[in-house]
mmCIF file of C-alpha atoms and ligand atoms in Angstrom:
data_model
loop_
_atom_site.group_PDB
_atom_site.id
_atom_site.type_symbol
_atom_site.label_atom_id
_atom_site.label_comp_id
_atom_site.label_asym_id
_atom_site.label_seq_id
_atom_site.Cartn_x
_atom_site.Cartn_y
_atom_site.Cartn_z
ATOM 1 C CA UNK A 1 -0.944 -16.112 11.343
ATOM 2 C CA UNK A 2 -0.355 -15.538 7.704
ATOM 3 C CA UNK A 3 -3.130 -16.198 5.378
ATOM 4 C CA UNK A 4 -2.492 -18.924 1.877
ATOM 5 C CA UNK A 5 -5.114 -17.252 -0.923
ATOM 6 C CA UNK A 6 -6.111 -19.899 -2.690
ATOM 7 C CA UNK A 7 -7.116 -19.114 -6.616
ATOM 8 C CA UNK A 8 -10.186 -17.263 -6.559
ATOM 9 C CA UNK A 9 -9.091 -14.971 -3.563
ATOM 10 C CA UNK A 10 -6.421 -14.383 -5.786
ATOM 11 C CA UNK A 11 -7.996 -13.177 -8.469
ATOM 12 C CA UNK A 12 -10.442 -11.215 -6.190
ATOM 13 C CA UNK A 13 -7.434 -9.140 -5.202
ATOM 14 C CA UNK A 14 -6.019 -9.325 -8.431
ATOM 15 C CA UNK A 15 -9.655 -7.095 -9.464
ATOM 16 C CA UNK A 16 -9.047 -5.223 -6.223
ATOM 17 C CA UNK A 17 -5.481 -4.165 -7.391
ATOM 18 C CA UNK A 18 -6.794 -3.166 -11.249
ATOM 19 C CA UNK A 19 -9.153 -0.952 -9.584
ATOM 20 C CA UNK A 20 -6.377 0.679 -7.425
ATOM 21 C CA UNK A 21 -3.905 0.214 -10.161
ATOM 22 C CA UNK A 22 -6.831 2.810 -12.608
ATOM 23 C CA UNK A 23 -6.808 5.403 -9.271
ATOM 24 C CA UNK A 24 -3.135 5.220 -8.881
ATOM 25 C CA UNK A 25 -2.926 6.187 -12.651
ATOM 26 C CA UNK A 26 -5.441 9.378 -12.772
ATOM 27 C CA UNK A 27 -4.056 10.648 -9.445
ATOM 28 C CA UNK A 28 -0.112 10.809 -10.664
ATOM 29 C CA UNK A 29 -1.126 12.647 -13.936
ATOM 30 C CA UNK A 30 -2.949 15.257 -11.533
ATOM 31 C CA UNK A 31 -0.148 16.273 -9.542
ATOM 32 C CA UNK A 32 1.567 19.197 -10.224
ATOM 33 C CA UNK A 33 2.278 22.901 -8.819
ATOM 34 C CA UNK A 34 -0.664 24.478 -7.466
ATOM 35 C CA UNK A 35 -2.511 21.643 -6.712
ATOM 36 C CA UNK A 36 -3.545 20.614 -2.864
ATOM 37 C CA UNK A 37 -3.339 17.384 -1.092
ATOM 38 C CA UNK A 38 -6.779 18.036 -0.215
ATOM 39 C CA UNK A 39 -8.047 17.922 -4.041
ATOM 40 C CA UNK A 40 -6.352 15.196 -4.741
ATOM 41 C CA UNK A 41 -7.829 13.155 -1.743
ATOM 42 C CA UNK A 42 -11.160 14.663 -3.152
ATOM 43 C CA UNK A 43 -10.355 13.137 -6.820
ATOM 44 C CA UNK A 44 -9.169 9.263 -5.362
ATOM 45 C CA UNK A 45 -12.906 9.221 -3.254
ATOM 46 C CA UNK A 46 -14.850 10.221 -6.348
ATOM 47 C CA UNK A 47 -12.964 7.638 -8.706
ATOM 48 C CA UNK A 48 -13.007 4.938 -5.772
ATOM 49 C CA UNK A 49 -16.780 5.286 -6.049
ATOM 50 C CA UNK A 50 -17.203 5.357 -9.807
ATOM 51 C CA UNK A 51 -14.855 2.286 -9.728
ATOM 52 C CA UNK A 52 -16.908 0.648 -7.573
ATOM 53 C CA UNK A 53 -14.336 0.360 -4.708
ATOM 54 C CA UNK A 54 -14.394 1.312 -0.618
ATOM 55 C CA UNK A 55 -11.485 3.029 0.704
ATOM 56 C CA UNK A 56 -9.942 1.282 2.916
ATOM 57 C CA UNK A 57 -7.720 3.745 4.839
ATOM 58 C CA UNK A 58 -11.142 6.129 5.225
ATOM 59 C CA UNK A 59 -11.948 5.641 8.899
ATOM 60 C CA UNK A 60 -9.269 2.932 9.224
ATOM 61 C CA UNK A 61 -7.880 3.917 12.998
ATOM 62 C CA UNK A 62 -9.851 6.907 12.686
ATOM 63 C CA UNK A 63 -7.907 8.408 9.927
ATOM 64 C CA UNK A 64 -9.664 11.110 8.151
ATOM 65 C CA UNK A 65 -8.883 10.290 4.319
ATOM 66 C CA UNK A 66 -8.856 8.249 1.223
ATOM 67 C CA UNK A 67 -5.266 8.892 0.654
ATOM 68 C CA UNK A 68 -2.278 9.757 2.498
ATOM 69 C CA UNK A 69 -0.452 12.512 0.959
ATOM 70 C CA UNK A 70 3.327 12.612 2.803
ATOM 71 C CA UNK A 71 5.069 15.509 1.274
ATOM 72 C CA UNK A 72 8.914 15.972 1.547
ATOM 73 C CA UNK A 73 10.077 14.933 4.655
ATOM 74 C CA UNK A 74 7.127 13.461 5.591
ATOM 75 C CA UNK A 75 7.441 9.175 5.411
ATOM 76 C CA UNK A 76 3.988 7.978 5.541
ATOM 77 C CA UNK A 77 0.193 8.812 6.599
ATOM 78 C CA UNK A 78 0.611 12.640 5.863
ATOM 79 C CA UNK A 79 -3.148 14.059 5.933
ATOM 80 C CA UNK A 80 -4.397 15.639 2.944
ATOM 81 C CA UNK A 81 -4.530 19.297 3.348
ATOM 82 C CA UNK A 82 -5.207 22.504 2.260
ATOM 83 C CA UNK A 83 -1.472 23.591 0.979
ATOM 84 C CA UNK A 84 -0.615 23.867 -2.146
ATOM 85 C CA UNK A 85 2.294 21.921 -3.510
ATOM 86 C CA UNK A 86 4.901 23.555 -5.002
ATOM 87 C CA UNK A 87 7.868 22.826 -8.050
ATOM 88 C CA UNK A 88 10.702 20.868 -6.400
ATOM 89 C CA UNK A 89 8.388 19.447 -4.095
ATOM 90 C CA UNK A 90 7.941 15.561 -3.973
ATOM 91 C CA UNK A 91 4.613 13.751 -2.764
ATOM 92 C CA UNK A 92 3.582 9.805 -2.021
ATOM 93 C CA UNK A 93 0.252 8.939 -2.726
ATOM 94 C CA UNK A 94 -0.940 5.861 -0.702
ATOM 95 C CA UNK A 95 -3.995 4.536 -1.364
ATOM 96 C CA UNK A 96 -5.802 1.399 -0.438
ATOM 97 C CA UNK A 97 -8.809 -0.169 -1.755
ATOM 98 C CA UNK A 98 -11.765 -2.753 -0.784
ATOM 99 C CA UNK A 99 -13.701 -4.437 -3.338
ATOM 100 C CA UNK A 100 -15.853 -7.514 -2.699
ATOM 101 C CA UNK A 101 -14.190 -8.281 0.264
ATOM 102 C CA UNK A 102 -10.683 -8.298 -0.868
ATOM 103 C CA UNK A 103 -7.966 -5.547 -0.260
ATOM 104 C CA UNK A 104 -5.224 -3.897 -2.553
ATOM 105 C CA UNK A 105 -2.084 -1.263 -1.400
ATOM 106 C CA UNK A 106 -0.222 1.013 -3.172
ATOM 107 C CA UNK A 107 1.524 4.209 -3.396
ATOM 108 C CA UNK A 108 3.898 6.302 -5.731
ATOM 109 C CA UNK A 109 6.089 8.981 -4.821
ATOM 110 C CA UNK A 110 5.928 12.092 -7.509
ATOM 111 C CA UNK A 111 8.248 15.116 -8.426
ATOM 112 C CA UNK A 112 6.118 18.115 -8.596
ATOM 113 C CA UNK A 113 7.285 20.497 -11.511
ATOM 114 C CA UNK A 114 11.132 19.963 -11.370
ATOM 115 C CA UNK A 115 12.803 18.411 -8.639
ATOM 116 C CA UNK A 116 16.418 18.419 -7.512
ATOM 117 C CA UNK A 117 19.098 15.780 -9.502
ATOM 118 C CA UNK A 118 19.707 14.650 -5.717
ATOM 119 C CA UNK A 119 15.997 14.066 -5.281
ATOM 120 C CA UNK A 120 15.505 12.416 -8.353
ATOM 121 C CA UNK A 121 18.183 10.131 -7.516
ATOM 122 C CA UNK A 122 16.256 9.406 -4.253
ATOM 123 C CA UNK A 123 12.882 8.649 -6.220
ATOM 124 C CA UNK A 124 14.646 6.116 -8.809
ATOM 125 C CA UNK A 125 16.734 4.462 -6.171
ATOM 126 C CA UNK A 126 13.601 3.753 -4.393
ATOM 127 C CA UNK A 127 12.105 2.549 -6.886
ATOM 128 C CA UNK A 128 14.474 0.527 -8.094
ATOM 129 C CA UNK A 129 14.714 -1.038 -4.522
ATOM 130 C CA UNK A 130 11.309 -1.837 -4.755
ATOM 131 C CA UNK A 131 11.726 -3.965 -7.857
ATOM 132 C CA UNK A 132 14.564 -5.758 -6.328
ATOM 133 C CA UNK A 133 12.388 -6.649 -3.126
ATOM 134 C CA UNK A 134 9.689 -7.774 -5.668
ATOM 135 C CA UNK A 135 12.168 -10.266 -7.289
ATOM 136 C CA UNK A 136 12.897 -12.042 -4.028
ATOM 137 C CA UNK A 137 9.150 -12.707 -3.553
ATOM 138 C CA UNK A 138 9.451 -16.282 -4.730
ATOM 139 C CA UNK A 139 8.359 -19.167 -3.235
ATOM 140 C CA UNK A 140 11.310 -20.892 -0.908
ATOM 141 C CA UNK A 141 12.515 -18.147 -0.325
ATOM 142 C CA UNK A 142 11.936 -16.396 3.566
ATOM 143 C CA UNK A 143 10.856 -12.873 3.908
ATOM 144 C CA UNK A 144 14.549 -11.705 4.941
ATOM 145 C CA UNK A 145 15.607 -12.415 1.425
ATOM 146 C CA UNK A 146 12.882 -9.353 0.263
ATOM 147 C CA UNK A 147 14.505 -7.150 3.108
ATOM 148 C CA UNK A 148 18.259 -7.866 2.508
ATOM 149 C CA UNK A 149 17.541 -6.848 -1.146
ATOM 150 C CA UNK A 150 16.139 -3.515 -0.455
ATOM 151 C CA UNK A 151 18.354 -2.534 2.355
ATOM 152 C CA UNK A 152 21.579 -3.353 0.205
ATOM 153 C CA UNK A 153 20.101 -1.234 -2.636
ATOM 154 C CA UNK A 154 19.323 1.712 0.031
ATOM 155 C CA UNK A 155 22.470 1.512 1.864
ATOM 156 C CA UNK A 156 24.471 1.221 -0.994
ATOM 157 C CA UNK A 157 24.083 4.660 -1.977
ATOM 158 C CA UNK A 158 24.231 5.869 1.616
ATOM 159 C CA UNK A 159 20.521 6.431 2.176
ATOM 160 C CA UNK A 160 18.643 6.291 5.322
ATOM 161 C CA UNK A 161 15.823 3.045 5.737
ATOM 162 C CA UNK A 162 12.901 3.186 7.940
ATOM 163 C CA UNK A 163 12.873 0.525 10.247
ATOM 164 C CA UNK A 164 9.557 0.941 12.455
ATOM 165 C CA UNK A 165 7.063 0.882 9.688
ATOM 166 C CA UNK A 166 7.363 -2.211 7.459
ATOM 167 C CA UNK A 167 5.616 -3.898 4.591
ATOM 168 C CA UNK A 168 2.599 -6.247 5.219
ATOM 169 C CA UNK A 169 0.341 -9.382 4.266
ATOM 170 C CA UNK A 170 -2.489 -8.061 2.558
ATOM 171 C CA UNK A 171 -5.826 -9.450 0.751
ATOM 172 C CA UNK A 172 -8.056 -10.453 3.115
ATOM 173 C CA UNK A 173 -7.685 -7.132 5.284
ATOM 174 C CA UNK A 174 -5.672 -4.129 4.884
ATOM 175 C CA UNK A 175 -3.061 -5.286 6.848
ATOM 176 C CA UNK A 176 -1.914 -9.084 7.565
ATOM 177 C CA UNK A 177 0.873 -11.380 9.049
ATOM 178 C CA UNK A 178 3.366 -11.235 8.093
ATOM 179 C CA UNK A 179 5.378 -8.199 8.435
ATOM 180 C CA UNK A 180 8.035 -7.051 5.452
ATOM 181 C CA UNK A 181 10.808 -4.804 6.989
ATOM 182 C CA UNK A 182 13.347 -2.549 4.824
ATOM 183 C CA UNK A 183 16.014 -3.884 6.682
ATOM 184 C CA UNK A 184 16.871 -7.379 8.125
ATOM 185 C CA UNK A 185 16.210 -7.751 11.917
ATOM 186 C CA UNK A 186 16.363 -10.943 14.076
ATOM 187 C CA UNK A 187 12.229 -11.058 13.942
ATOM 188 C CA UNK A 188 10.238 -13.621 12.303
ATOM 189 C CA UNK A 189 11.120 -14.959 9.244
ATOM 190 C CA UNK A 190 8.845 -16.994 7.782
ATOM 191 C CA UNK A 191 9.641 -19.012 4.583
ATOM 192 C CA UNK A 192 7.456 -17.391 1.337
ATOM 193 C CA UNK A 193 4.397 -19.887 0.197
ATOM 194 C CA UNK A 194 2.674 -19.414 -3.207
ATOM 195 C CA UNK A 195 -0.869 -18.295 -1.989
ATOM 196 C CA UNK A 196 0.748 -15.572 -0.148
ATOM 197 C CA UNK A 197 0.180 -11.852 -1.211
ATOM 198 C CA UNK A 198 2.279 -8.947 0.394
ATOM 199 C CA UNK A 199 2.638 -5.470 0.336
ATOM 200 C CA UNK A 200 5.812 -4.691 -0.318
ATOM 201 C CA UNK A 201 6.860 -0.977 0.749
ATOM 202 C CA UNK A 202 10.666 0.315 1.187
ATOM 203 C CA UNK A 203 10.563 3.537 2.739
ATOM 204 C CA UNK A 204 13.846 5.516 2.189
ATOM 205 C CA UNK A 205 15.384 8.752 3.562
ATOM 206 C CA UNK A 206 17.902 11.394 2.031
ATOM 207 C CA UNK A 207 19.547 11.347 5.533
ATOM 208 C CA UNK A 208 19.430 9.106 8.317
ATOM 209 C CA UNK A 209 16.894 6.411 9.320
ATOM 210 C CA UNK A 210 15.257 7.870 12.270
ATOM 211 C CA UNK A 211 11.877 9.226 11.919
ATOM 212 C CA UNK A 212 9.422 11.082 14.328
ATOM 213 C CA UNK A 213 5.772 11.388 14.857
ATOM 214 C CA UNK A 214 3.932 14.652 14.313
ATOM 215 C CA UNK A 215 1.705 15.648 16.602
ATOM 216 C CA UNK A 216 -1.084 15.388 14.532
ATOM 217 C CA UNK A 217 -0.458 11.931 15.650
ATOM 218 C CA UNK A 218 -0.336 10.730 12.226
ATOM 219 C CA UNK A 219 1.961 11.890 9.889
ATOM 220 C CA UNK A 220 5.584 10.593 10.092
ATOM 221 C CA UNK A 221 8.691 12.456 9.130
ATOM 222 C CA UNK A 222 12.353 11.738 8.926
ATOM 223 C CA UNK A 223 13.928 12.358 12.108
ATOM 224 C CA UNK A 224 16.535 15.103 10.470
ATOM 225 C CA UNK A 225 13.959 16.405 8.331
ATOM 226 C CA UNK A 226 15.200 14.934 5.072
ATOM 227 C CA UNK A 227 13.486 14.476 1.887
ATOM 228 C CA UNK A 228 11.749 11.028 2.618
ATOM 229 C CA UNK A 229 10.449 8.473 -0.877
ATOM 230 C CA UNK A 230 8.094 5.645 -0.199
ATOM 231 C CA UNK A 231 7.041 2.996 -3.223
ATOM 232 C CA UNK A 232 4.680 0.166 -2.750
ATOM 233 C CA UNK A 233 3.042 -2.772 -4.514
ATOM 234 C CA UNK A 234 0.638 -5.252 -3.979
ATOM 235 C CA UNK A 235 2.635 -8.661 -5.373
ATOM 236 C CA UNK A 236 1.362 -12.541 -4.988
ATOM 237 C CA UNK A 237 2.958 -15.021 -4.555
ATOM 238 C CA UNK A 238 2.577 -17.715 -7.309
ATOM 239 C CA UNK A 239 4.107 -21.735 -8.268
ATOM 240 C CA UNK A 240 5.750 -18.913 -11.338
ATOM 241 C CA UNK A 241 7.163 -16.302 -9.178
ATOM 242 C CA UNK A 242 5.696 -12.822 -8.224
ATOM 243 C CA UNK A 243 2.795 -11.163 -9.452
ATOM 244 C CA UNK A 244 2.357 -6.888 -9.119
ATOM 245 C CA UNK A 245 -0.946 -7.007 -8.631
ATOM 246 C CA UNK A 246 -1.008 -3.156 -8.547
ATOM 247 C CA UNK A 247 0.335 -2.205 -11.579
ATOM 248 C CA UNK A 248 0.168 1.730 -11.551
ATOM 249 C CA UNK A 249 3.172 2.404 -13.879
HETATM 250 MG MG1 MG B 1 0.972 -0.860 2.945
HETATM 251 MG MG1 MG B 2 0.056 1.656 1.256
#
């Protein structure tokens, strides 16, 4: 059942995603060579507490951080660890937050040092994608209209999309109805409401879209190994169109 916010929720999140939005902001200017996962998991917890926040992915299905730190071919929920990350490298950062109830999502994917012009490419396209989701998130509009943007971005430059792991209503809890896919399926598609609030979240492959599970049961990885960029915001929808409500650039 998808959740309407009404005004106050909405600015309850909207304090939830300036609080993320600060986080998001320290953590990109400390990544670069040398630097672990596991440090910069250690920096989000001690600014989530000075910012007066709860993380919400801590504990959240059991997983062990405040971040997850997906490096290269890894999609989503890589576990911060101990290695150090390296020039040409490329890491996403996704963080979520609780504060007074109400939930923000985010995450950035970073070169470290100097990456390839091929990865680069990768990081702006998805990015870019992103912001063209994020324009379809108007009211009368259905949720396919957000999908068929980003996948037509993606594809267009021959790119693989993740289908299994979608975007998501968000707000009340860390994850909501309904779900946001890359891609456009023959699932629900529910016409967009102001009130709503969803994470939007393309996830985007150098090579194909399959990916696989590790068997640390949580981190994902592209299927053929290839460099993998994920970029999400928290975005309401208003009667004026679509609010970031994480604004980490
Ligand atoms: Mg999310
Ligand atoms: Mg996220």
């Amino acid at each position: 059942m998808i959740k309407l916010k009404n005004d106050d929720q909405i600015e309850g999140i909207r304090a939830s995603g300036r609080i993320l939005s600060e986080i998001m902001k320290e953590l990109k200017s400390q990544v670069y060579p040398g630097i672990t996962t596991a440090e910069l998991d250690r920096t989000a917890r001690k600014l989530i507490e000075r910012l007066g926040g709860r993380a919400a992915f801590l504990g959240y299905m059991g997983f062990p951080a405040a971040i997850c730190t997906s490096v290269n071919e890894a999609v989503i929920h890589g576990i911060p660890n101990g290695r150090k990350l390296r020039s040409g490298d490329i890491v996403s950062i996704d963080c979520g937050i609780e504060h007074e109830g109400y939930y923000a999502d985010a995450a950035v994917t970073l070169p470290v040092g100097t990456v390839s012009p091929e990865i680069g490419r990768l990081l702006e396209v998805t990015h870019q994608s992103l912001y063209l989701g994020i324009e379809q998130a108007k009211a009368g509009n259905r949720v396919n209209d957000i999908s068929r943007a980003i996948y037509r971005c993606v594809k267009s430059r021959g790119y693989g999309v993740v289908r299994p792991y979608c975007g998501h209503g968000v707000g009340l809890a860390i994850h909501e109805d309904p779900q946001i896919p890359n891609y456009v399926g023959s699932g629900k598609n529910p016409r967009l409401k102001p009130g709503m609030v969803v994470a939007i979240e393309p996830m985007v492959n150098l090579g194909g879209d399959d990916v696989l599970l590790l068997d640390d049961e949580w981190t994902v990885v592209s299927g053929d190994r290839s460099i993998s960029a994920h970029f999400e915001h928290t975005v309401a929808i208003l009667d004026h169109g679509p609010e970031i409500l994480t604004p980490w650039e």
